[in-house]
Amino acid sequence: MTKPAKDKPWLFRTYAGHSTAEKSNALYRMNLSKGQTGLSVAFDLPTQTGYDSDHVLSRGEVGKVGVPVCHLGDMRALFDQIPLEQMNTSMTINATAPWLLSLYIAVAEEQGADVSKLQGTVQNDLVKEYLSRGTYICPPKPSLAMITDVAAYTAEHLPKWNPMNVCSYHLQEAGATPEQELAFALATGIAVLDDLKKKVPAEGFPAMVGRISFFVNAGIRFVTELCKMRAFTELWDEICLERYGIEEEKYRRFRYGVQVNSLGLTEQQPENNVYRILIEMLAVTLSKNARARAVQLPAWNEALGLPRPWDQQWSLRMQQIMAYETDLLEYGDLFDGNPAVTAKVEDLKAGARAELETLDSMGGAIAAIDYMKGRLVESNAERINRIEANETIVVGVNRWTEAEPSPLTAGDGGIMVVDPAVEADQVARLQQWRNGRDAEAVAKAIAQISADAKAGKNIMPASIAAAKAGVTTGEWAGVMRAVHGEYRGPTGVSRSPSNKTEGLDDIRDAVDAVSTQLGRRLKFLVGKPGLDGHSNGAEQIAFRARDCGMDITYEGIRMTPEQIVARAVEDDAHVVGLSILSGSHLPLIEELMERMRAAGLNHVPVVVGGIIPDEDALKLKSYGVARVYTPKDFELNRIMMDIVALATPASVAA
């Protein structure tokens, strides 16, 4: 009896990039030598939000959560000795996706590559940026136009490229239920295809539908997540056939990559995260009919800080053991005909269809951004409530919390720390680049981008020409801001208290009492300094503080320390709370505390939350910070009582 042919394994990727283009290039080549089969590029926050490394908002953010790419020279260094014609490259980039793809194309041409053979993906999903990740620049309508500009350009010039990766990953990180994740992601895909249909010839549209891919999240409830992936494949097939009339089955295929859930990784007992990552990977590999085409896994220590190369290697080995040591790829789908799976899939599809109908009645995803943001904040609040009430058990967090010290975190602390000197080096190289380019050619290229953007032309040709002329990321994005305007997305935190948060009576009484002592309602200012767009924590703090009866101010992401201090003066805030998850807490908080003192606000307590190592927490307290909270501080009610105590007049006077 002949053995059945094994399926090919999915692409093995590691989401990586840090410090500088040169250091990231060395990491990529090392990972490829270890058996990684595709690249997944993480860009730093200035690059993602369209700022050069020397912009005021870039301070403390350069090279922290990814690699800084300011111009063609950086992109050239990033892919040095990596033949792009042979590579499959995923670039997690959204607001500046047209620009980064332009730089990638320019480098590929320099290498002598046939551009039509380039394979990879730009995430290019701005809708989820408004809902969860926060790296948007322009308002929704021009952003949608840029998404489809990229898609239309690749249709003609890069036929193997995935021009858009509908990203539901961050929706789950922001608290989405499986039904919301399905519906909000599918609605985004629909919005893009509806717009794209106007930009490509009718005969070429089915192939473009086939190029739209998805990037999803797989959480710890892996049976539900497995069923969610089967529901995704069936619903997308249904939409492509019924809404767009796509006859060819291959163009209706739900093509997706995945990074499994980072939200559930714990700072407490971090070694347990290895099991979580493995279990979550099963959800997207076990079912052949809904198997991911590419998988990237977080590292066990991501709740502590930036993973080291060894940590990423460990996650890569997990994939390789699954693909090559087990017999998973030798069998057909293991779940076809399973009544429990079928019933769950149908249940998820029904919930997603109902949510899609609601979005459709509002005019689609672009028109419904405020609604979706509010729903996510509410869902996330309910998730946190269940953990606090012990309805949801998280091992090491709210059950079995006593543990032996982890040997994995002994010694160096178990994370990589980016050298602060990286930023100065990057800024110096950027200045050198500006000084060495043809200023006239740059000005001409920028003028052409502006003219094309104003005229509604496809932005890609002018962007590629600008990349070759030496234009920088900040200059390109500056044109987009000038033409289309900047945008501040909804926070999802309404002024009205929720009636779903229970067990707050004692805290409300305490807030009332301290407000009486203060002579007015306790004023709590929540701010997010820097470019970090991960706003889930700040939103939940503001949401809970509001429900406890505090008078809150939360204006959303991307505030400078100067703006936050000015608002504290204007509001006469009693307590200031700051959230930073990008690792830039030290320089940003140091500047903010200096500005607080200069503004005569020494008496106003400042509390800080984020992924903050113990030694950094001590530094923050030396700057004058009153409290530091990390992911292990999941009990929001305890934080609320801390804020009340800090605002109490006797406490302030002391």
XYZ file of C-alpha atoms in Angstrom:
654
model
C 0.000 0.000 0.000
C 1.462 3.341 -1.045
C 1.695 6.044 1.554
C -0.428 9.117 0.849
C 1.480 12.199 -0.273
C 2.182 14.601 2.542
C 0.889 18.150 2.310
C 3.458 20.879 2.082
C 3.939 22.647 5.409
C 2.802 26.202 5.887
C 5.292 29.060 5.671
C 7.352 29.378 8.844
C 7.760 32.992 9.843
C 9.017 34.952 12.817
C 7.785 38.508 13.280
C 11.067 40.337 13.680
C 12.868 43.629 13.391
C 14.557 45.938 15.881
C 17.225 48.582 16.448
C 18.560 49.247 12.941
C 18.210 47.930 9.410
C 21.687 46.371 9.631
C 20.947 44.500 12.877
C 17.562 43.352 11.601
C 19.173 42.115 8.384
C 21.601 39.999 10.416
C 18.663 38.581 12.393
C 16.743 37.745 9.190
C 19.675 35.939 7.620
C 20.264 33.993 10.836
C 16.579 32.978 11.045
C 16.563 31.890 7.390
C 19.643 29.765 8.028
C 17.747 28.038 10.875
C 14.921 26.915 8.608
C 12.564 29.869 8.536
C 10.897 29.920 5.100
C 9.519 33.446 4.900
C 10.233 36.881 6.319
C 7.856 38.897 8.490
C 9.072 42.449 8.969
C 8.204 44.439 12.084
C 8.611 48.193 11.600
C 9.079 50.647 14.438
C 6.277 53.029 15.389
C 7.673 56.146 13.664
C 7.853 54.190 10.394
C 4.337 52.829 10.909
C 2.858 56.252 11.649
C 4.768 58.198 9.003
C 7.395 60.077 10.975
C 11.132 60.270 10.413
C 13.356 59.138 13.278
C 14.167 62.724 14.290
C 10.544 63.909 14.654
C 9.491 65.042 18.136
C 6.927 62.222 18.381
C 9.607 59.648 17.506
C 11.572 60.321 20.692
C 12.092 57.080 22.585
C 10.325 55.003 19.904
C 13.098 54.499 17.330
C 13.935 50.821 16.814
C 11.872 49.679 19.805
C 9.028 47.541 18.428
C 10.521 47.075 14.982
C 13.044 48.365 12.486
C 13.224 52.053 11.480
C 13.019 52.600 7.713
C 13.283 56.252 6.752
C 14.450 55.998 3.141
C 15.785 53.792 0.359
C 19.149 53.385 2.085
C 17.501 51.829 5.141
C 15.446 49.445 2.990
C 18.560 48.534 1.003
C 20.403 47.659 4.234
C 17.398 45.720 5.574
C 17.473 43.256 2.668
C 21.211 43.183 1.992
C 22.254 39.735 0.646
C 18.606 38.567 0.669
C 17.442 37.952 -2.944
C 13.948 39.442 -2.985
C 12.932 37.640 -6.171
C 13.239 34.345 -4.253
C 11.786 35.537 -0.960
C 8.250 35.591 0.417
C 8.121 38.746 2.541
C 5.315 39.861 4.816
C 5.471 43.505 5.856
C 3.255 44.488 8.765
C 2.613 48.007 7.579
C -0.638 49.902 7.132
C -0.863 53.697 6.921
C 2.496 53.870 5.133
C 1.982 50.642 3.155
C 2.127 52.339 -0.290
C 5.407 53.939 0.705
C 7.101 50.863 2.181
C 6.034 48.756 -0.806
C 7.496 51.456 -3.069
C 10.817 51.235 -1.216
C 10.705 47.414 -1.453
C 10.090 47.569 -5.213
C 12.934 50.069 -5.633
C 15.363 47.774 -3.767
C 14.200 44.748 -5.763
C 14.882 46.633 -8.995
C 18.343 47.565 -7.716
C 18.978 43.852 -7.112
C 17.997 43.153 -10.722
C 14.855 41.264 -9.713
C 11.922 40.688 -12.039
C 9.324 42.730 -10.120
C 6.489 40.616 -11.524
C 7.902 37.646 -9.593
C 7.912 39.325 -6.182
C 5.910 37.417 -3.577
C 4.689 38.613 -0.222
C 2.154 40.735 1.581
C 1.634 44.220 2.870
C -0.920 44.235 5.657
C -2.458 47.475 4.366
C -5.573 47.251 6.582
C -6.429 50.722 7.846
C -9.872 49.833 9.198
C -8.460 47.779 12.058
C -6.030 50.604 12.815
C -8.971 52.822 13.751
C -10.433 50.015 15.857
C -7.452 48.589 17.680
C -3.848 49.226 16.674
C -3.799 52.975 16.152
C -1.162 53.542 13.439
C -3.539 55.365 11.091
C -2.664 58.776 9.620
C -5.481 59.998 7.375
C -9.288 59.817 7.605
C -11.021 56.560 6.588
C -12.117 57.428 3.026
C -8.719 58.513 1.641
C -7.125 55.640 3.547
C -9.455 53.191 1.789
C -8.446 54.767 -1.522
C -4.771 54.160 -0.704
C -5.490 50.511 0.158
C -7.068 49.960 -3.233
C -4.374 51.995 -5.030
C -1.856 49.434 -3.798
C -4.128 46.561 -4.862
C -4.752 48.004 -8.331
C -1.024 48.628 -8.860
C -0.066 45.098 -7.857
C -2.762 43.687 -10.159
C -0.852 45.118 -13.086
C 2.756 44.946 -11.943
C 3.105 42.431 -9.044
C 0.563 39.686 -9.821
C 1.939 37.324 -7.134
C 1.785 39.925 -4.373
C -0.966 40.015 -1.731
C -1.889 43.716 -1.670
C -3.969 43.573 1.463
C -4.055 41.418 4.540
C -7.389 41.924 6.298
C -6.181 41.842 9.882
C -8.541 40.518 12.509
C -5.584 39.744 14.780
C -5.771 43.031 16.668
C -9.545 42.861 16.866
C -9.272 39.851 19.161
C -6.485 41.590 21.090
C -8.927 44.477 21.580
C -11.531 42.125 23.026
C -13.538 40.990 19.990
C -15.755 37.950 20.419
C -15.320 35.300 17.697
C -18.500 36.557 16.014
C -17.234 40.156 16.058
C -13.843 39.105 14.748
C -15.509 37.270 11.868
C -17.946 40.062 11.028
C -15.634 43.072 11.392
C -12.886 41.430 9.309
C -15.264 40.251 6.578
C -16.899 43.710 6.466
C -13.433 45.214 5.933
C -12.787 42.801 3.061
C -16.125 43.776 1.519
C -15.362 47.511 1.802
C -12.021 47.016 0.048
C -13.426 44.852 -2.757
C -16.330 47.230 -3.362
C -13.837 50.070 -3.865
C -11.314 47.986 -5.790
C -13.971 46.903 -8.282
C -13.926 50.462 -9.661
C -10.155 50.419 -10.215
C -9.425 47.166 -12.069
C -10.829 45.757 -15.327
C -13.827 43.447 -14.841
C -11.952 40.505 -16.326
C -9.128 40.978 -13.821
C -11.322 41.375 -10.738
C -11.733 37.664 -9.841
C -7.957 37.222 -9.703
C -7.714 40.259 -7.401
C -10.341 38.774 -5.100
C -8.053 35.759 -4.964
C -5.120 37.958 -3.881
C -6.894 39.373 -0.820
C -5.576 37.517 2.202
C -6.319 37.606 5.921
C -4.209 37.746 9.063
C -5.953 36.261 12.062
C -5.565 35.530 15.739
C -5.959 32.180 17.455
C -6.744 32.286 21.167
C -6.564 29.700 23.919
C -10.110 28.337 23.447
C -8.724 26.322 20.604
C -11.844 24.317 19.706
C -13.788 27.562 19.293
C -10.866 29.076 17.384
C -10.643 26.052 15.081
C -14.366 26.371 14.392
C -13.918 30.108 13.816
C -11.370 29.387 11.098
C -13.729 26.932 9.413
C -16.486 29.571 9.654
C -14.158 32.145 8.090
C -13.462 29.884 5.101
C -17.142 29.120 4.539
C -18.365 32.713 4.959
C -15.681 34.147 2.655
C -16.526 31.574 0.003
C -20.190 32.552 0.370
C -19.456 36.294 0.079
C -17.193 35.877 -2.942
C -19.762 33.750 -4.758
C -22.971 35.551 -3.848
C -21.858 39.184 -3.602
C -19.176 39.249 -6.297
C -20.126 36.318 -8.541
C -16.678 34.725 -8.406
C -17.120 31.380 -10.156
C -13.583 30.019 -9.871
C -13.209 28.162 -6.590
C -9.489 28.985 -6.277
C -10.282 32.721 -6.184
C -12.814 32.198 -3.377
C -10.335 30.396 -1.157
C -9.842 31.930 2.284
C -6.086 32.479 2.355
C -4.731 33.429 5.727
C -1.675 33.750 7.863
C -1.754 33.775 11.617
C 0.038 34.961 14.681
C -1.367 33.241 17.706
C -2.639 35.299 20.601
C -0.286 37.564 22.535
C -3.067 38.999 24.704
C -3.190 35.819 26.806
C 0.558 35.635 27.424
C 1.224 36.231 31.098
C 3.946 38.018 32.984
C 3.244 35.648 35.880
C 4.820 32.186 35.423
C 5.879 33.097 31.862
C 7.112 29.571 31.149
C 3.425 28.562 30.892
C 3.207 30.660 27.738
C 5.029 27.955 25.775
C 2.052 25.640 26.270
C -0.403 28.395 25.403
C 1.389 29.129 22.136
C 1.455 25.450 21.157
C -2.236 24.916 21.938
C -3.177 28.039 19.990
C -1.139 26.854 17.003
C -3.238 23.665 16.898
C -6.347 25.742 16.122
C -4.877 26.906 12.814
C -3.040 23.750 11.727
C -5.189 20.731 12.708
C -8.066 21.317 10.272
C -6.757 20.819 6.727
C -9.681 22.645 5.132
C -8.997 25.724 7.268
C -5.218 25.478 7.677
C -3.116 28.637 7.729
C -0.817 29.305 4.779
C 1.709 31.003 7.072
C 2.222 30.843 10.823
C 4.248 33.113 13.068
C 4.372 32.477 16.772
C 5.102 34.904 19.583
C 7.832 34.047 22.046
C 7.227 32.876 25.611
C 8.542 36.157 27.075
C 6.632 38.781 25.095
C 4.683 39.830 28.199
C 8.061 40.708 29.742
C 9.674 42.610 26.876
C 11.420 42.182 23.530
C 12.252 38.529 22.699
C 15.859 37.535 22.049
C 16.984 35.503 18.985
C 16.985 32.322 21.112
C 13.381 32.924 22.171
C 12.322 33.310 18.538
C 14.262 30.171 17.629
C 12.321 28.224 20.267
C 9.012 29.303 18.717
C 10.289 28.382 15.245
C 11.264 24.913 16.472
C 7.706 24.451 17.762
C 6.412 24.857 14.206
C 9.058 22.584 12.726
C 8.335 19.784 15.214
C 4.627 19.984 14.402
C 5.208 19.958 10.634
C 8.053 17.436 10.351
C 7.982 15.139 13.389
C 4.225 14.557 13.633
C 2.016 12.905 11.011
C -0.404 15.838 10.802
C 0.297 16.594 7.141
C -0.361 12.992 6.031
C -4.135 13.120 6.527
C -7.189 14.828 5.147
C -9.382 17.041 7.291
C -9.856 15.490 10.724
C -13.104 17.303 11.513
C -15.340 16.874 8.475
C -18.604 15.362 9.661
C -17.917 16.006 13.328
C -21.322 17.048 14.744
C -19.901 19.200 17.561
C -17.629 21.093 15.172
C -20.366 21.484 12.549
C -22.824 22.848 15.116
C -20.309 25.341 16.502
C -19.330 26.523 13.022
C -22.977 27.117 12.113
C -23.530 28.986 15.384
C -20.550 31.271 14.725
C -21.654 31.888 11.143
C -25.144 32.867 12.289
C -23.739 35.344 14.810
C -21.346 36.806 12.242
C -24.093 37.164 9.624
C -26.275 39.049 12.120
C -23.410 41.436 12.915
C -22.671 41.857 9.187
C -26.298 42.824 8.579
C -25.993 45.503 11.266
C -22.830 46.886 9.668
C -24.395 46.776 6.210
C -27.406 48.749 7.474
C -24.982 51.449 8.679
C -23.334 51.729 5.272
C -20.502 49.230 5.717
C -17.245 49.087 7.649
C -16.022 52.606 6.866
C -19.261 54.202 8.058
C -19.491 51.959 11.128
C -16.049 52.579 12.654
C -17.383 54.379 15.740
C -19.934 51.601 16.352
C -17.342 48.827 16.006
C -14.862 50.612 18.284
C -17.490 50.977 21.004
C -18.450 47.304 20.716
C -14.813 46.210 21.089
C -14.234 48.315 24.208
C -17.411 46.889 25.764
C -16.446 43.299 24.876
C -12.973 43.782 26.315
C -14.457 45.184 29.536
C -16.653 42.094 29.831
C -13.606 39.836 29.258
C -11.668 41.580 32.036
C -14.692 41.422 34.342
C -14.846 37.641 33.904
C -11.171 37.273 34.842
C -11.571 39.521 37.885
C -14.647 37.553 38.986
C -12.813 34.219 38.497
C -15.370 33.163 35.891
C -12.486 32.854 33.436
C -9.509 30.997 34.903
C -6.027 32.079 33.857
C -3.403 29.782 35.338
C -0.868 31.690 37.413
C -2.942 34.873 37.299
C -6.136 34.256 39.252
C -5.647 30.577 40.160
C -2.541 28.623 41.227
C -0.578 31.802 41.696
C 2.033 30.305 44.045
C 4.984 29.157 41.968
C 8.679 28.390 41.928
C 10.872 31.152 40.458
C 11.259 30.696 36.714
C 14.827 29.766 35.729
C 14.065 31.215 32.284
C 14.022 34.738 33.725
C 17.092 34.329 35.924
C 20.245 36.278 35.195
C 19.684 38.789 32.404
C 15.928 39.044 32.944
C 15.015 36.967 29.913
C 14.484 39.776 27.374
C 16.450 41.823 24.866
C 16.933 45.528 25.551
C 17.463 47.943 22.665
C 20.517 50.138 23.185
C 19.378 53.769 23.699
C 22.272 54.837 21.448
C 20.434 53.283 18.490
C 18.190 56.326 18.161
C 21.061 58.805 17.951
C 22.845 56.628 15.381
C 19.700 56.348 13.259
C 19.095 60.099 13.403
C 22.704 60.771 12.371
C 22.388 58.423 9.384
C 19.102 60.084 8.429
C 20.740 63.525 8.428
C 23.617 62.161 6.360
C 21.094 60.749 3.864
C 19.300 64.090 3.562
C 22.606 65.925 3.035
C 23.739 63.519 0.327
C 20.676 63.468 -1.939
C 19.667 65.616 -4.907
C 17.429 68.255 -3.296
C 15.931 69.314 -6.630
C 14.959 65.746 -7.524
C 13.422 65.279 -4.067
C 11.351 68.466 -4.349
C 10.118 67.453 -7.798
C 9.164 63.968 -6.563
C 7.285 65.365 -3.551
C 5.406 67.807 -5.798
C 4.345 64.924 -8.046
C 3.039 62.865 -5.098
C 1.035 65.882 -3.947
C -0.388 66.540 -7.409
C -1.397 62.892 -7.891
C -2.954 62.653 -4.416
C -4.999 65.828 -4.992
C -6.107 64.581 -8.430
C -7.180 61.191 -7.056
C -4.646 59.321 -9.191
C -3.086 56.044 -8.091
C -0.419 57.020 -5.592
C 1.983 54.145 -6.321
C 3.886 55.338 -9.455
C 4.750 58.705 -7.909
C 5.667 56.995 -4.630
C 8.088 54.594 -6.349
C 9.707 57.503 -8.186
C 9.993 59.366 -4.882
C 11.592 56.353 -3.199
C 14.269 56.281 -5.889
C 14.784 60.056 -5.577
C 15.583 59.757 -1.862
C 12.365 61.042 -0.285
C 11.937 60.041 3.357
C 9.071 58.307 5.153
C 8.175 61.487 7.039
C 8.161 63.548 3.852
C 5.877 61.083 2.050
C 3.456 60.921 4.976
C 3.653 64.700 5.331
C 2.194 65.031 1.834
C -0.644 62.653 2.766
C -1.384 64.700 5.884
C -1.339 67.945 3.908
C -3.643 66.643 1.170
C -6.087 64.524 3.182
C -5.781 65.898 6.710
C -4.975 64.044 9.927
C -7.484 61.962 11.828
C -8.148 61.187 15.466
C -10.037 57.956 15.771
C -12.795 57.177 18.258
C -11.703 56.022 21.723
C -14.714 53.767 22.255
C -15.074 55.183 25.794
C -18.358 57.050 25.974
C -19.279 59.537 28.687
C -22.165 57.341 29.868
C -21.417 54.732 32.553
C -21.946 51.079 31.697
C -24.534 49.111 33.623
C -22.611 45.878 33.087
C -19.767 46.416 35.543
C -20.720 44.955 38.914
C -19.171 45.114 42.375
C -18.250 48.790 42.265
C -20.383 50.124 45.129
C -17.514 50.409 47.624
C -15.307 52.201 45.103
C -18.118 54.551 44.078
C -18.652 55.437 47.740
C -14.914 56.113 48.089
C -14.923 58.288 44.948
C -17.910 60.234 46.280
C -16.201 60.744 49.625
C -12.919 61.999 48.200
C -14.783 64.195 45.691
C -16.587 65.853 48.628
C -13.219 66.486 50.279
C -11.786 67.898 47.051
C -14.784 70.159 46.536
C -15.486 68.756 43.073
C -15.583 65.423 41.249
C -12.271 63.511 41.312
C -10.618 64.375 37.967
C -8.556 61.570 36.421
C -6.599 62.285 33.242
C -5.621 59.195 31.193
C -2.952 59.770 28.555
C -0.920 57.823 26.018
C 2.382 59.597 25.359
C 4.399 58.739 22.266
C 3.364 56.706 19.242
C 2.148 53.534 20.966
C -1.274 52.756 19.518
C -2.045 49.762 21.738
C -4.815 51.539 23.579
C -6.692 48.582 25.096
C -5.252 49.088 28.576
C -5.819 52.844 28.626
C -9.376 52.364 27.369
C -10.191 49.841 30.079
C -8.716 52.040 32.822
C -10.758 55.011 31.565
C -13.861 52.807 31.167
C -13.612 51.458 34.726
C -12.734 54.872 36.229
C -15.810 56.348 34.565
C -17.994 53.544 35.936
C -16.552 54.190 39.400
C -17.831 57.759 39.243
C -14.629 59.629 38.401
C -14.606 62.552 35.989
C -12.297 61.254 33.279
C -10.460 62.780 30.361
C -9.155 60.359 27.732
C -8.414 61.825 24.306
C -6.886 58.726 22.729
C -3.479 57.898 21.376
C -0.428 59.742 20.156
C -0.008 62.635 22.581
C 3.265 64.400 23.322
C 4.303 64.838 26.974
C 3.843 68.576 26.405
C 0.212 68.096 25.303
C -0.598 65.823 28.254
C 0.850 68.262 30.790
C -1.024 71.145 29.159
C -4.261 69.158 29.482
C -3.480 68.371 33.133
C -3.139 72.111 33.777
C -6.338 72.897 31.850
C -8.353 70.169 33.642
C -6.762 70.810 37.040
C -6.364 67.026 37.201
C -6.124 65.287 40.566
C -4.314 62.214 39.188
C -2.599 61.556 35.833
C -2.463 57.997 34.467
C -0.160 57.081 31.572
C -0.075 53.938 29.420
C 2.893 52.893 27.249
C 3.450 49.402 25.835
C 6.133 50.140 23.240
C 9.096 50.103 25.637
C 9.623 53.875 25.380
C 8.484 54.563 28.938
C 11.805 55.801 30.345
C 12.530 58.780 28.046
C 8.875 59.779 27.666
C 8.026 59.639 31.369
C 11.250 61.398 32.316
C 10.333 64.277 29.980
C 6.738 64.341 31.209
C 7.756 64.486 34.870
C 10.148 67.341 34.123
C 7.303 69.211 32.401
C 4.950 68.490 35.323
C 7.435 70.079 37.731
C 7.992 73.065 35.416
C 4.207 73.581 35.249
C 3.941 73.595 39.057
C 2.205 70.197 39.170
C 4.577 68.461 41.619
C 1.581 67.767 43.851
C -0.333 65.803 41.160
C 0.333 62.043 41.448
C 1.329 60.250 38.228
C 0.731 56.520 37.715
C 2.139 54.509 34.814
C 1.119 51.210 33.225
C 2.878 49.109 30.590
C 5.312 46.291 29.904
C 7.875 47.613 32.362
C 10.769 45.541 33.772
C 11.409 45.798 37.522
C 14.594 47.830 37.131
C 12.755 50.331 34.914
C 9.954 50.592 37.479
C 12.534 51.701 40.050
C 13.815 54.370 37.647
C 10.289 55.630 37.009
C 9.709 55.962 40.743
C 12.985 57.870 41.035
C 11.545 60.348 38.496
C 8.622 60.890 40.880
C 6.063 58.387 39.536
C 3.717 57.309 42.353
C 2.691 53.831 41.097
C 3.816 51.481 38.316
C 1.496 48.777 36.978
C 2.418 45.888 34.677
C 0.341 43.114 33.032
C 0.297 41.175 36.324
C -1.851 43.942 37.818
C -5.059 42.691 36.245
C -7.383 43.710 39.101
C -8.678 47.053 37.888
C -10.694 47.675 41.050
C -7.496 47.629 43.117
C -5.990 50.196 40.741
C -9.132 52.321 41.116
C -8.775 52.290 44.908
C -5.115 53.300 44.517
C -6.208 56.313 42.439
C -8.767 57.282 45.077
C -6.090 57.038 47.786
C -3.649 59.139 45.768
C -6.286 61.809 45.175
C -7.267 62.043 48.856
C -6.248 65.532 50.097
C -4.327 64.211 53.125
C -2.418 61.874 50.789
C -1.665 64.677 48.349
C -0.538 66.991 51.126
C 1.749 64.313 52.504
